[in-house]
Short mmCIF file of C-alpha atoms and ligand atoms in Angstrom, two decimals:
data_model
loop_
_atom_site.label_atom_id
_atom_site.label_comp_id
_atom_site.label_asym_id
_atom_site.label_seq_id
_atom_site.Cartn_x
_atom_site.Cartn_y
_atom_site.Cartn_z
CA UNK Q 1 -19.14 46.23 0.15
CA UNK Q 2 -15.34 47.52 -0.82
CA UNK Q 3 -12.87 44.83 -0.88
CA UNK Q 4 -10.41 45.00 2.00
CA UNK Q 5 -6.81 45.97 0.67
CA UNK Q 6 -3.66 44.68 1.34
CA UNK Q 7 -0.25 45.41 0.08
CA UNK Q 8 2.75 42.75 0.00
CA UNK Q 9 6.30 43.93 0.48
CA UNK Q 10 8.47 41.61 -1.43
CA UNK Q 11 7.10 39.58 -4.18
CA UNK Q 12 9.61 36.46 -3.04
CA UNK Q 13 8.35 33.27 -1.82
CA UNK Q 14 6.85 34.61 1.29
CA UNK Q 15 5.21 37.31 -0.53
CA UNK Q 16 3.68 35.02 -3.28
CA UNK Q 17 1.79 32.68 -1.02
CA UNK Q 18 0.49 35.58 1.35
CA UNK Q 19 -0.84 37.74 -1.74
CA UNK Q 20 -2.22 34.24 -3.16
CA UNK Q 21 -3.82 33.41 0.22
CA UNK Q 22 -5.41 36.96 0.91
CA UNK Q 23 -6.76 37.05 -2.73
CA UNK Q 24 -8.61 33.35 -2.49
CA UNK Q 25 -10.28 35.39 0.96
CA UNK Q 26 -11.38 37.85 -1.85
CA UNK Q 27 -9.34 40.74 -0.55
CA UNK Q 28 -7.61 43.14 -3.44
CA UNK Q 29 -3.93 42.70 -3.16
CA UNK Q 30 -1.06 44.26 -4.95
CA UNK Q 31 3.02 42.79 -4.53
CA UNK Q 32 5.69 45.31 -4.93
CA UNK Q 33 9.08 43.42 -5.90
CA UNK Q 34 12.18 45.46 -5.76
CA UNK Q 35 14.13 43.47 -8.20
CA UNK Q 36 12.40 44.44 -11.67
CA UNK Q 37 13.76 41.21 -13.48
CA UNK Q 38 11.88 38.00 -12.62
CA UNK Q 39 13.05 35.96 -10.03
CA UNK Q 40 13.13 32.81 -11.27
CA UNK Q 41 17.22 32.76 -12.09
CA UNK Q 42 17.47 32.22 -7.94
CA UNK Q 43 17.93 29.95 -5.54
CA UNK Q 44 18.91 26.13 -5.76
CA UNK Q 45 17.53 22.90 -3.75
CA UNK Q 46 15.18 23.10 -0.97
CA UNK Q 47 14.07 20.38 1.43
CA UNK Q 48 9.84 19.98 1.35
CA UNK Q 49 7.84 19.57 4.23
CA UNK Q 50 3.68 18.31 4.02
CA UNK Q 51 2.73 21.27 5.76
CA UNK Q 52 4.25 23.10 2.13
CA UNK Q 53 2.42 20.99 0.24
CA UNK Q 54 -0.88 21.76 1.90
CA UNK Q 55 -0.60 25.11 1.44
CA UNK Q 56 0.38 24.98 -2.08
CA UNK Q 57 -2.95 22.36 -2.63
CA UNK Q 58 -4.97 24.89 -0.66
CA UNK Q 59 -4.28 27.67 -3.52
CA UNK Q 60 -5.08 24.95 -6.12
CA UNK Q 61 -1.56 23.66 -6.87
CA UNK Q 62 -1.33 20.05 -8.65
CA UNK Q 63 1.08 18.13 -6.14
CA UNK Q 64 2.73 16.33 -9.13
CA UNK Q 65 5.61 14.12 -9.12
CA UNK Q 66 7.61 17.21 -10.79
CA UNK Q 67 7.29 18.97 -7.73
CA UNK Q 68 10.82 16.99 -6.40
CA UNK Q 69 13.18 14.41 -6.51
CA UNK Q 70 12.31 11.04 -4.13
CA UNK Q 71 15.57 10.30 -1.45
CA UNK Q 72 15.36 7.33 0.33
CA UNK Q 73 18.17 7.04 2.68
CA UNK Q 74 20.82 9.89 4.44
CA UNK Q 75 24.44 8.49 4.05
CA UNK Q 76 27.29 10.48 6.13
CA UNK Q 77 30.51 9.42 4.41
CA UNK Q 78 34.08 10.25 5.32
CA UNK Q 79 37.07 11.48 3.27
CA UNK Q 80 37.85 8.37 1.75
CA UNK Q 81 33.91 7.51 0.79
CA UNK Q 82 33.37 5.13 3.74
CA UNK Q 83 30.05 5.37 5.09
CA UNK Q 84 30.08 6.53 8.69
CA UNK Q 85 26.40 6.32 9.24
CA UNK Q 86 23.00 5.41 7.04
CA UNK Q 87 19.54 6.35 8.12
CA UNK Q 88 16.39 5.45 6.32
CA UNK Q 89 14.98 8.73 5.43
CA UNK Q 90 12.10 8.73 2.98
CA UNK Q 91 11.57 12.74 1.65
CA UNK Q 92 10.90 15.10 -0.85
CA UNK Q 93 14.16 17.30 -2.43
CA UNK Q 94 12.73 20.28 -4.40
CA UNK Q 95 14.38 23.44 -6.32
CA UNK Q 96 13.39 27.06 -5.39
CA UNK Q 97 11.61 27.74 -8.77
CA UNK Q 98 9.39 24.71 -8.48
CA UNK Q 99 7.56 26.59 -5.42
CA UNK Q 100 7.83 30.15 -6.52
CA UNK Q 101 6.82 29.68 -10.70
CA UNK Q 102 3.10 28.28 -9.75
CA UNK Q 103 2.55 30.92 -7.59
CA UNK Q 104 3.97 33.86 -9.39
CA UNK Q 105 1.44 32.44 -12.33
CA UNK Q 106 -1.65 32.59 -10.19
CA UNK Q 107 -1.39 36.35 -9.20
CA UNK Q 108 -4.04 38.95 -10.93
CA UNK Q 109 -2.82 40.30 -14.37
CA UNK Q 110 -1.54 43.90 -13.39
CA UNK Q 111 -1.08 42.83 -9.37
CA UNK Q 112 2.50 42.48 -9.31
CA UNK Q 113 5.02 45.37 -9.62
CA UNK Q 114 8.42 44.56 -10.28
CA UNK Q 115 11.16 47.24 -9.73
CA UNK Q 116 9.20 48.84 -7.12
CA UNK Q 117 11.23 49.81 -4.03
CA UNK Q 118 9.20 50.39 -0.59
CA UNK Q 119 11.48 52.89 1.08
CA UNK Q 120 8.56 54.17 4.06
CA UNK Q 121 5.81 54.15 5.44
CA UNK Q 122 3.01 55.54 7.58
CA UNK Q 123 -0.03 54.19 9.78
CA UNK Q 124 -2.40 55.81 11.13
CA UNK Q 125 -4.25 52.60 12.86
CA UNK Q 126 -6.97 52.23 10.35
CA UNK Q 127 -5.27 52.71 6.95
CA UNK Q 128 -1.28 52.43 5.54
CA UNK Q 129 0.07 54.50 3.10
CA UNK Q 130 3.13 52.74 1.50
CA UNK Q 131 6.08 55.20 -0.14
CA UNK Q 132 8.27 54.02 -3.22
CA UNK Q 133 11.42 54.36 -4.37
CA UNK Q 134 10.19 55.88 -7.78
CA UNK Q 135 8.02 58.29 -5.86
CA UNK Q 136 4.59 56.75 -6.20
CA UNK Q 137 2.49 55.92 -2.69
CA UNK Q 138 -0.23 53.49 -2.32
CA UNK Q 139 -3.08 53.02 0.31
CA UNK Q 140 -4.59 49.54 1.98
CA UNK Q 141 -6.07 48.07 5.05
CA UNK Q 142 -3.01 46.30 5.41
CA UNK Q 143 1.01 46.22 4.96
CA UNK Q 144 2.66 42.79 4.70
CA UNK Q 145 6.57 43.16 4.91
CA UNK Q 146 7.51 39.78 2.94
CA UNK Q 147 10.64 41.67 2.20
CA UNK Q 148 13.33 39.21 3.26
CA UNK Q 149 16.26 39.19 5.51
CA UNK Q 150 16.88 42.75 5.32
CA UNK Q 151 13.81 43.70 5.58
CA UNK Q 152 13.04 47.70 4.90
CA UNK Q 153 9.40 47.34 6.39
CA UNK Q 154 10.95 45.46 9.49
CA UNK Q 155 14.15 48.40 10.11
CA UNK Q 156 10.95 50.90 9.93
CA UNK Q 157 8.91 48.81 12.69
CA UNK Q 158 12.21 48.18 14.56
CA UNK Q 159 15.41 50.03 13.75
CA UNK Q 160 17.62 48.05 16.60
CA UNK Q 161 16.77 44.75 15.01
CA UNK Q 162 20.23 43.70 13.08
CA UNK Q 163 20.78 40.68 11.28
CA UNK Q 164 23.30 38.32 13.63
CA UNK Q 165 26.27 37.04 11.42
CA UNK Q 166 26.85 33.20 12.58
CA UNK Q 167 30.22 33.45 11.58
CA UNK Q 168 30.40 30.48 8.87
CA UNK Q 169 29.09 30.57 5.36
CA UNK Q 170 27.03 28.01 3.55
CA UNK Q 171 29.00 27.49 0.03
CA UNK Q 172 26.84 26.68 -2.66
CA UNK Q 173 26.94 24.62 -5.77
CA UNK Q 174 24.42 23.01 -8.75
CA UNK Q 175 25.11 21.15 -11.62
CA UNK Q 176 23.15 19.19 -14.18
CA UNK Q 177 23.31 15.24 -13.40
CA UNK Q 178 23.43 14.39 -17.29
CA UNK Q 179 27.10 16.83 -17.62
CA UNK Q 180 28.45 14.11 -14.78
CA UNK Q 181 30.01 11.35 -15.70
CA UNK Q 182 28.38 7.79 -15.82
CA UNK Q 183 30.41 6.43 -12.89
CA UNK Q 184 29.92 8.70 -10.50
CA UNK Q 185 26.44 8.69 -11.35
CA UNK Q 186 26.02 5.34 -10.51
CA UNK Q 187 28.31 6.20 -7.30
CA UNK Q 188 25.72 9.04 -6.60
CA UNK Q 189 22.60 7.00 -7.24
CA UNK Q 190 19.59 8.66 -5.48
CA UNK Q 191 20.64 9.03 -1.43
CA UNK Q 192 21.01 12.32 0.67
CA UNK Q 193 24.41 12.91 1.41
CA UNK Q 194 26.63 14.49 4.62
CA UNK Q 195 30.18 14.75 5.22
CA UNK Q 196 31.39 15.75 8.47
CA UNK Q 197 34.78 17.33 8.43
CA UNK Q 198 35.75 18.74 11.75
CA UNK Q 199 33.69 22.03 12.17
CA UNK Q 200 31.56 21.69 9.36
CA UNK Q 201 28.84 20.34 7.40
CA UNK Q 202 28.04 19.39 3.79
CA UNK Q 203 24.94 18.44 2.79
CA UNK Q 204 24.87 17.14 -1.06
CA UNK Q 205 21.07 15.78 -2.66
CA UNK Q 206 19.75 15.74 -5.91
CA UNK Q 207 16.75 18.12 -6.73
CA UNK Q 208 14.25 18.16 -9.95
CA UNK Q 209 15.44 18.92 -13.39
CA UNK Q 210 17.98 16.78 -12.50
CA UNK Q 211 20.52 18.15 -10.35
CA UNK Q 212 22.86 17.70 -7.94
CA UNK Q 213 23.19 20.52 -5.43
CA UNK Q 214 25.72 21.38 -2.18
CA UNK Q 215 25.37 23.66 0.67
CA UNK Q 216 29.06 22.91 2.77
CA UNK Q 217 29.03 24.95 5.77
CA UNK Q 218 32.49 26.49 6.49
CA UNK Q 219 33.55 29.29 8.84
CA UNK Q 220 34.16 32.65 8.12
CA UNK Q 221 34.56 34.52 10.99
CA UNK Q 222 34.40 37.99 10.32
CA UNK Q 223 33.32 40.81 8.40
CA UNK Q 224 36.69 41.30 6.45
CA UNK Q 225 36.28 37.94 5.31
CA UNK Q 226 33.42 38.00 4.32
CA UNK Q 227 33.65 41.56 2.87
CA UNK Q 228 36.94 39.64 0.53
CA UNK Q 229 34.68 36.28 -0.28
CA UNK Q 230 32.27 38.65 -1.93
CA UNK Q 231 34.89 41.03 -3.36
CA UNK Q 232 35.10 40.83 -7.61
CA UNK Q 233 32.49 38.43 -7.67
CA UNK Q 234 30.97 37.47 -10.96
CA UNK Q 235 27.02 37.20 -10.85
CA UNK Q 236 26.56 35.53 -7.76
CA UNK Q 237 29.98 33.31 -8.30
CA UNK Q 238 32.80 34.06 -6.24
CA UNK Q 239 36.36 34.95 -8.03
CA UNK Q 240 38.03 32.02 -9.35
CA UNK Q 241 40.96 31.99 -6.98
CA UNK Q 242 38.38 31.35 -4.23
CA UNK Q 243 36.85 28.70 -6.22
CA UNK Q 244 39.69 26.69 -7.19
CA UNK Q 245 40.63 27.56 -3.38
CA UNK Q 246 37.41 25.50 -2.19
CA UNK Q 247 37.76 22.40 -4.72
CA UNK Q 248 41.00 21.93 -3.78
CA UNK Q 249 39.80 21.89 0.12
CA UNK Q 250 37.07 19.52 -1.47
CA UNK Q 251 39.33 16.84 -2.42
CA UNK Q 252 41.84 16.48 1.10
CA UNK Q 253 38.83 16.52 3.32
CA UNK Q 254 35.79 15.40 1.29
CA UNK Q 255 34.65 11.59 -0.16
CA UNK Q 256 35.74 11.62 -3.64
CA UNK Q 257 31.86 11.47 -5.19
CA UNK Q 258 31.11 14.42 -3.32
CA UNK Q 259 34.47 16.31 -3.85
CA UNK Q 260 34.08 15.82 -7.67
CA UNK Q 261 30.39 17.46 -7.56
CA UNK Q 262 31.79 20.50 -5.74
CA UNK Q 263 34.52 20.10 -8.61
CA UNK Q 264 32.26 20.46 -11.31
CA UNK Q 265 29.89 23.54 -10.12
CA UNK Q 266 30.64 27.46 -10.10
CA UNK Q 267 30.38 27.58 -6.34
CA UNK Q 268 28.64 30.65 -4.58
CA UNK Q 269 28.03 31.98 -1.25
CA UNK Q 270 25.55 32.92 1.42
CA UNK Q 271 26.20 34.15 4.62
CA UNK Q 272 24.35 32.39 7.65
CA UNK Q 273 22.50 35.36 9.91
CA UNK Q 274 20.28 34.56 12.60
CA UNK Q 275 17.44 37.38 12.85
CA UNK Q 276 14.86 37.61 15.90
CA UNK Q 277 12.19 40.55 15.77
CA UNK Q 278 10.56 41.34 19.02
CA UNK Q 279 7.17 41.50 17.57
CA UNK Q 280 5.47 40.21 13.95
CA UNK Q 281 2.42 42.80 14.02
CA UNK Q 282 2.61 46.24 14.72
CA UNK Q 283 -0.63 48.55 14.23
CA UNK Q 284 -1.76 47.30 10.64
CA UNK Q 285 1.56 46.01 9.72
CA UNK Q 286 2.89 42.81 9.88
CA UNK Q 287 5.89 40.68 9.32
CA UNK Q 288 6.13 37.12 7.44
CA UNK Q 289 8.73 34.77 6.19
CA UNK Q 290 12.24 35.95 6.26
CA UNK Q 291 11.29 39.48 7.53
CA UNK Q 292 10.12 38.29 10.68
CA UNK Q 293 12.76 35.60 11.69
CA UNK Q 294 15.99 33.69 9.87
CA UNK Q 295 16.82 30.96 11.17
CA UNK Q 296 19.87 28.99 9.75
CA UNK Q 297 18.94 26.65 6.66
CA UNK Q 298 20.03 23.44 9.28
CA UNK Q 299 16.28 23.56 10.36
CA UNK Q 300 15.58 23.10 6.39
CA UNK Q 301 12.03 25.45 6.80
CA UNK Q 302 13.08 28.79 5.34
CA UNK Q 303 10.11 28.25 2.32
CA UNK Q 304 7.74 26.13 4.47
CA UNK Q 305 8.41 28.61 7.26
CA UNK Q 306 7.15 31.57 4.93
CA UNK Q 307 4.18 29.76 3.85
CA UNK Q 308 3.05 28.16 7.54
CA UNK Q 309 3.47 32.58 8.29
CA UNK Q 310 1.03 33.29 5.28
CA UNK Q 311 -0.89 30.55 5.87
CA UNK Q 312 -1.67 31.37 9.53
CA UNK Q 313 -2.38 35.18 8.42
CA UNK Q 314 -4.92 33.94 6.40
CA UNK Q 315 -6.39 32.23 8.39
CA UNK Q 316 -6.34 34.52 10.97
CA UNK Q 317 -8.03 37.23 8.90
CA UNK Q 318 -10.69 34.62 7.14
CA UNK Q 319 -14.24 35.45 8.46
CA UNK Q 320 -12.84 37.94 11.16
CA UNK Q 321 -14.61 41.59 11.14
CA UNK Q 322 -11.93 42.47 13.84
CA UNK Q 323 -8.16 43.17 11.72
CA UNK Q 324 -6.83 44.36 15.15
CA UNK Q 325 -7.63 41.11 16.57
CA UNK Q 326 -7.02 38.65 14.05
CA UNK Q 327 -3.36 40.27 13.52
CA UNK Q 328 -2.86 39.97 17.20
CA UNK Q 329 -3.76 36.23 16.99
CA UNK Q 330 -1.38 35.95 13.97
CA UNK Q 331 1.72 37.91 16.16
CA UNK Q 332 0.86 35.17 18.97
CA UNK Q 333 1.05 32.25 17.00
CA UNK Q 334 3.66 33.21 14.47
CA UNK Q 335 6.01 34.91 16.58
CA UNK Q 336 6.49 31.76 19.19
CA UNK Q 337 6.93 29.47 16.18
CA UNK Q 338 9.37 31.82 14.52
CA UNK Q 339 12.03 31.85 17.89
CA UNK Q 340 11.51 28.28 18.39
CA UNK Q 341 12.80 28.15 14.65
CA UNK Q 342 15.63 30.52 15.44
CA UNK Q 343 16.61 28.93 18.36
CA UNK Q 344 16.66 25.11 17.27
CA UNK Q 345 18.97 26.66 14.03
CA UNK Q 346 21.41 27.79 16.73
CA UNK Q 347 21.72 24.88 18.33
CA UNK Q 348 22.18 22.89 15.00
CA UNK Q 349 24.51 25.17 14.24
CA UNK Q 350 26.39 26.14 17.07
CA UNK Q 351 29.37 23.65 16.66
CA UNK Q 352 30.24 25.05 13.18
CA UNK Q 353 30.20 28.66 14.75
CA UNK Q 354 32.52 27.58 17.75
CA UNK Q 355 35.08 26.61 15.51
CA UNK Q 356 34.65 30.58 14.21
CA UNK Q 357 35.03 32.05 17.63
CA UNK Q 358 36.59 29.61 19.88
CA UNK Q 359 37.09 32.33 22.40
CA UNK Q 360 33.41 32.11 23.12
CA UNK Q 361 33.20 29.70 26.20
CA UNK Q 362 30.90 27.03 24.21
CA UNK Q 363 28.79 24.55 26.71
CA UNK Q 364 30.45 21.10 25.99
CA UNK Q 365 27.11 19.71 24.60
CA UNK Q 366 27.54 22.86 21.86
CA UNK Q 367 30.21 21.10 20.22
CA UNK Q 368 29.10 17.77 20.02
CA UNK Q 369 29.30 16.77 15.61
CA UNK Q 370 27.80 12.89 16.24
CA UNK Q 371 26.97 12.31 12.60
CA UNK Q 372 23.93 9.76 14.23
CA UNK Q 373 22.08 13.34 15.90
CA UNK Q 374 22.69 15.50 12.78
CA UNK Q 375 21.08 13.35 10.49
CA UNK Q 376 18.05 12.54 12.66
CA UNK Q 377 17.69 16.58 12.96
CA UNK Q 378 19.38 18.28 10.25
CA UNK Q 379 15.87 19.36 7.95
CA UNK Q 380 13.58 17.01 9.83
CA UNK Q 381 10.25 17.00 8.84
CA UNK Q 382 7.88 18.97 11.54
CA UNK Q 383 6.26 15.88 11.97
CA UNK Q 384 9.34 15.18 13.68
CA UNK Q 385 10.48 17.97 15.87
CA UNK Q 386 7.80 18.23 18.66
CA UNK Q 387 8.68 21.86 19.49
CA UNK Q 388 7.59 22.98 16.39
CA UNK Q 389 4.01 21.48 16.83
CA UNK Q 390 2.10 25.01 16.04
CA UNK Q 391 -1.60 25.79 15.22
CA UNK Q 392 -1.74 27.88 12.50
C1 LIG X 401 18.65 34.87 -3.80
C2 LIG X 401 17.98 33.94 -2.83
C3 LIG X 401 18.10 32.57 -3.01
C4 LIG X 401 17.53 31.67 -2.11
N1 LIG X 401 17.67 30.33 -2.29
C5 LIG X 401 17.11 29.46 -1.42
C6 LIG X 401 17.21 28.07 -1.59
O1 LIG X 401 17.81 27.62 -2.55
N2 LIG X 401 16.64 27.23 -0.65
C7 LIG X 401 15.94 27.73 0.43
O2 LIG X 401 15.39 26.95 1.23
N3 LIG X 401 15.84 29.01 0.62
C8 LIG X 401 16.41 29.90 -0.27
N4 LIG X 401 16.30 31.23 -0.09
C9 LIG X 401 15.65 31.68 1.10
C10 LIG X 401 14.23 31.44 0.93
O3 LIG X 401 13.81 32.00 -0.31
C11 LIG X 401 13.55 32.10 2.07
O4 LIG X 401 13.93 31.55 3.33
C12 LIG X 401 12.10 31.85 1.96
O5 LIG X 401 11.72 31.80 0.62
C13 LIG X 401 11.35 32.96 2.63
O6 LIG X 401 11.45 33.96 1.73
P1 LIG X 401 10.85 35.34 1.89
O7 LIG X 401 9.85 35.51 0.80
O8 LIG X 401 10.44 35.60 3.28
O9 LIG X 401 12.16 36.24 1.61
P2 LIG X 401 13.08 36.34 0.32
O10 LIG X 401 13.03 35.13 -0.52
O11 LIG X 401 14.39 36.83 0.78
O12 LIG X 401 12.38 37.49 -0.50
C14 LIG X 401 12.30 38.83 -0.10
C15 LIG X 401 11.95 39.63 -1.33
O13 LIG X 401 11.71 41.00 -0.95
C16 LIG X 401 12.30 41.84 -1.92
N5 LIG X 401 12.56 43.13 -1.26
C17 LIG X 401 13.49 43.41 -0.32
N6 LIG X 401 13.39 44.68 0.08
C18 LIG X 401 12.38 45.22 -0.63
C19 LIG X 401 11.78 46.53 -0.65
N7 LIG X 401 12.20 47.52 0.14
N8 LIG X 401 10.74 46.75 -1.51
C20 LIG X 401 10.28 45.76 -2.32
N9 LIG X 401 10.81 44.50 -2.32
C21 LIG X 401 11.83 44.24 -1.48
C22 LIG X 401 13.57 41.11 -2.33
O14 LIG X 401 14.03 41.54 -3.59
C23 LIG X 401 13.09 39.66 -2.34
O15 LIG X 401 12.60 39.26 -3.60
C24 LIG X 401 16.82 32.16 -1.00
C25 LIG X 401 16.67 33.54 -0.82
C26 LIG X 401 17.22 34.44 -1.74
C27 LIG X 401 17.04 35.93 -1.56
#
């Protein structure tokens, strides 16, 4: 019998896991990546959930203890380094690359295409035929758009669907433990950090390698600032003016362990969009991972998120002779899971975005910053967030 046929839009996290999940099912799968370098240079720490791990064991992945850095307490501290609150908090800190290297390494010799830009495509119920950027088309059973917050295969399904700017940006930073000096790496030691200035959130935790890494939410409210935070960047690093601009903001309003960290990184930027799509399977398309909903990093699930999506496609399509009805059972379960996401990242969220656009009338409870609340729920493990209770 001919293998079934899928192709992956996006060769990303969300991407790797679905084409890696599809194959082990025995179906002939081929990832077209629009960046033609490889992707490993990106991203920076990421918080781990079981669920991940299951997956990534699933596919054959040895769970080792390089796989992340142990935390064993959250610490909120205030600008002068006093500890406002502690919280016992046992968990897993990870880097991007750890997740996406093993995966990238399991996919078919020949299978991925890097450089290749999906631009259309067309269905006809029974078959897609995917158009690229360098001309070339290709035909299979199945089209996975795995392509990412602005997603081309998700503007084809559903023009009107727009990323929603949140109005604050999460400012980045990683640097190498060992360049740190020995004091404030015993100040450091091995906890999960917060600081809580009015309006905003840092979170600061060290990830494999070893590293220390910072995502400080801070608002900027509209497009013209945003359009002048990304203006003469460098790589992904921001101008120096703007850099110096947030160190020096670092050390009035930060403690001074966590202000020096910010001091000694070349920060960078990304802008916090919300993104709700009214349906994850269309005819034999469908969408996973960031494609199909962003919700802001405070629910700490984009990766895990992308691989519960990929996971639940699998196992939607495993045994099924029906593709029709095992990618309607995949839009049910994946599409409630993916607004409960969006819509718990809102709420996390929403007291950094009022301080953007105070002229919205915020619900008193919107506002509320207790430092207790936000570390119980900031990147709590699904374990711990009943809503999110999903069969895959
Ligand atoms: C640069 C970057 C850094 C990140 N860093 C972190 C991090 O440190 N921690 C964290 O938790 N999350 C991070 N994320 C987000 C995280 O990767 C995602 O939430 C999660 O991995 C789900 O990813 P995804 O595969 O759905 O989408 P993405 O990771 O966004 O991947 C989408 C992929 O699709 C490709 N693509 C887009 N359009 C097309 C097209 N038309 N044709 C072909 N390919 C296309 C893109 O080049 C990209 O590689 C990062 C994302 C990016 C893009």
């Amino acid at each position: 019998m001919q293998k079934q046929r899928a192709i992956v839009v996006g060769g990303s996290i969300g991407g790797l896991f679905a084409a890696n999940l599809l194959a082990k099912l025995g179906w002939a799968v081929d990832v077209y990546e629009r960046v033609a370098d490889d992707l490993a240079g990106r991203g920076a720490g990421i918080g781990t959930h079981d669920e991940l791990f299951a997956v990534m064991r699933e596919l054959g992945i040895a769970m080792d203890e390089s796989i992340g850095v142990r935390v064993a307490e959250r610490v909120c501290l205030d600008e002068h380094g006093a500890v406002i609150h502690r919280l016992t908090w046992p968990h897993v800190m990870s880097h991007w690359l750890r997740i996406y290297r093993p995966l990238r390494e399991r996919l078919a010799p020949g299978s991925y295409h890097a450089g290749r830009s999906l631009v259309d495509f067309s269905d006809d119920d029974a078959e897609v035929v995917a158009h690229f950027d360098d001309g070339s088309s290709a035909r299979a059973d199945l089209l996975i758009g795995a392509d990412g917050l602005r997603s081309t295969v998700r503007a084809c399904l559903f023009p009107d669907v727009q990323p929603a700017y949140a109005g604050y940006v999460g400012w980045r930073g990683i640097v190498e433990e060992s360049s740190l000096p020995a004091s404030l790496r015993a100040a450091l030691g091995n906890s999960y950090y917060f600081a809580l200035p009015p309006g905003e959130m840092l979170v600061c935790y060290p990830v494999p390698g070893r590293y220390w890494n910072y995502v400080w939410y801070r608002p900027a409210p509209g497009d013209a600032e945003l359009a002048d935070l990304a203006m003469d960047a460098t790589g992904p690093h921001v101008r120096p003016e703007l850099a110096a601009r947030l160190k020096a903001i670092a050390r009035s309003t930060l403690a001074p362990r966590l202000a020096e960290v910010v001091e000694r990184t070349q920060p960078f930027f990304q802008a916090i969009y919300d993104v709700e799509t009214p349906r994850v399977a269309a005819g034999r398309v469908v969408l996973l991972g960031d494609a199909a909903y962003v919700a802001r990093p405070h629910v700490g699930m984009g990766v895990t998120k992308a691989a519960l999506d990929a996971a639940s496609l699998a196992r939607s399509l495993q045994g099924s002779t029906d593709i029709d009805a095992a990618l309607a059972r995949y839009a049910r379960l994946r599409g409630e899971f993916g607004r409960r996401c969006v819509r718990r990242g809102r709420r996390l969220g929403a007291y950094i975005e009022a301080r953007a656009r105070p002229d919205v009338p915020w619900p008193p409870g919107a506002l509320d910053q207790n430092p207790e609340r936000l570390l119980r729920e900031i990147g709590a493990t699904l374990a711990e967030i009943p809503e999110l209770q999903a069969e895959l």
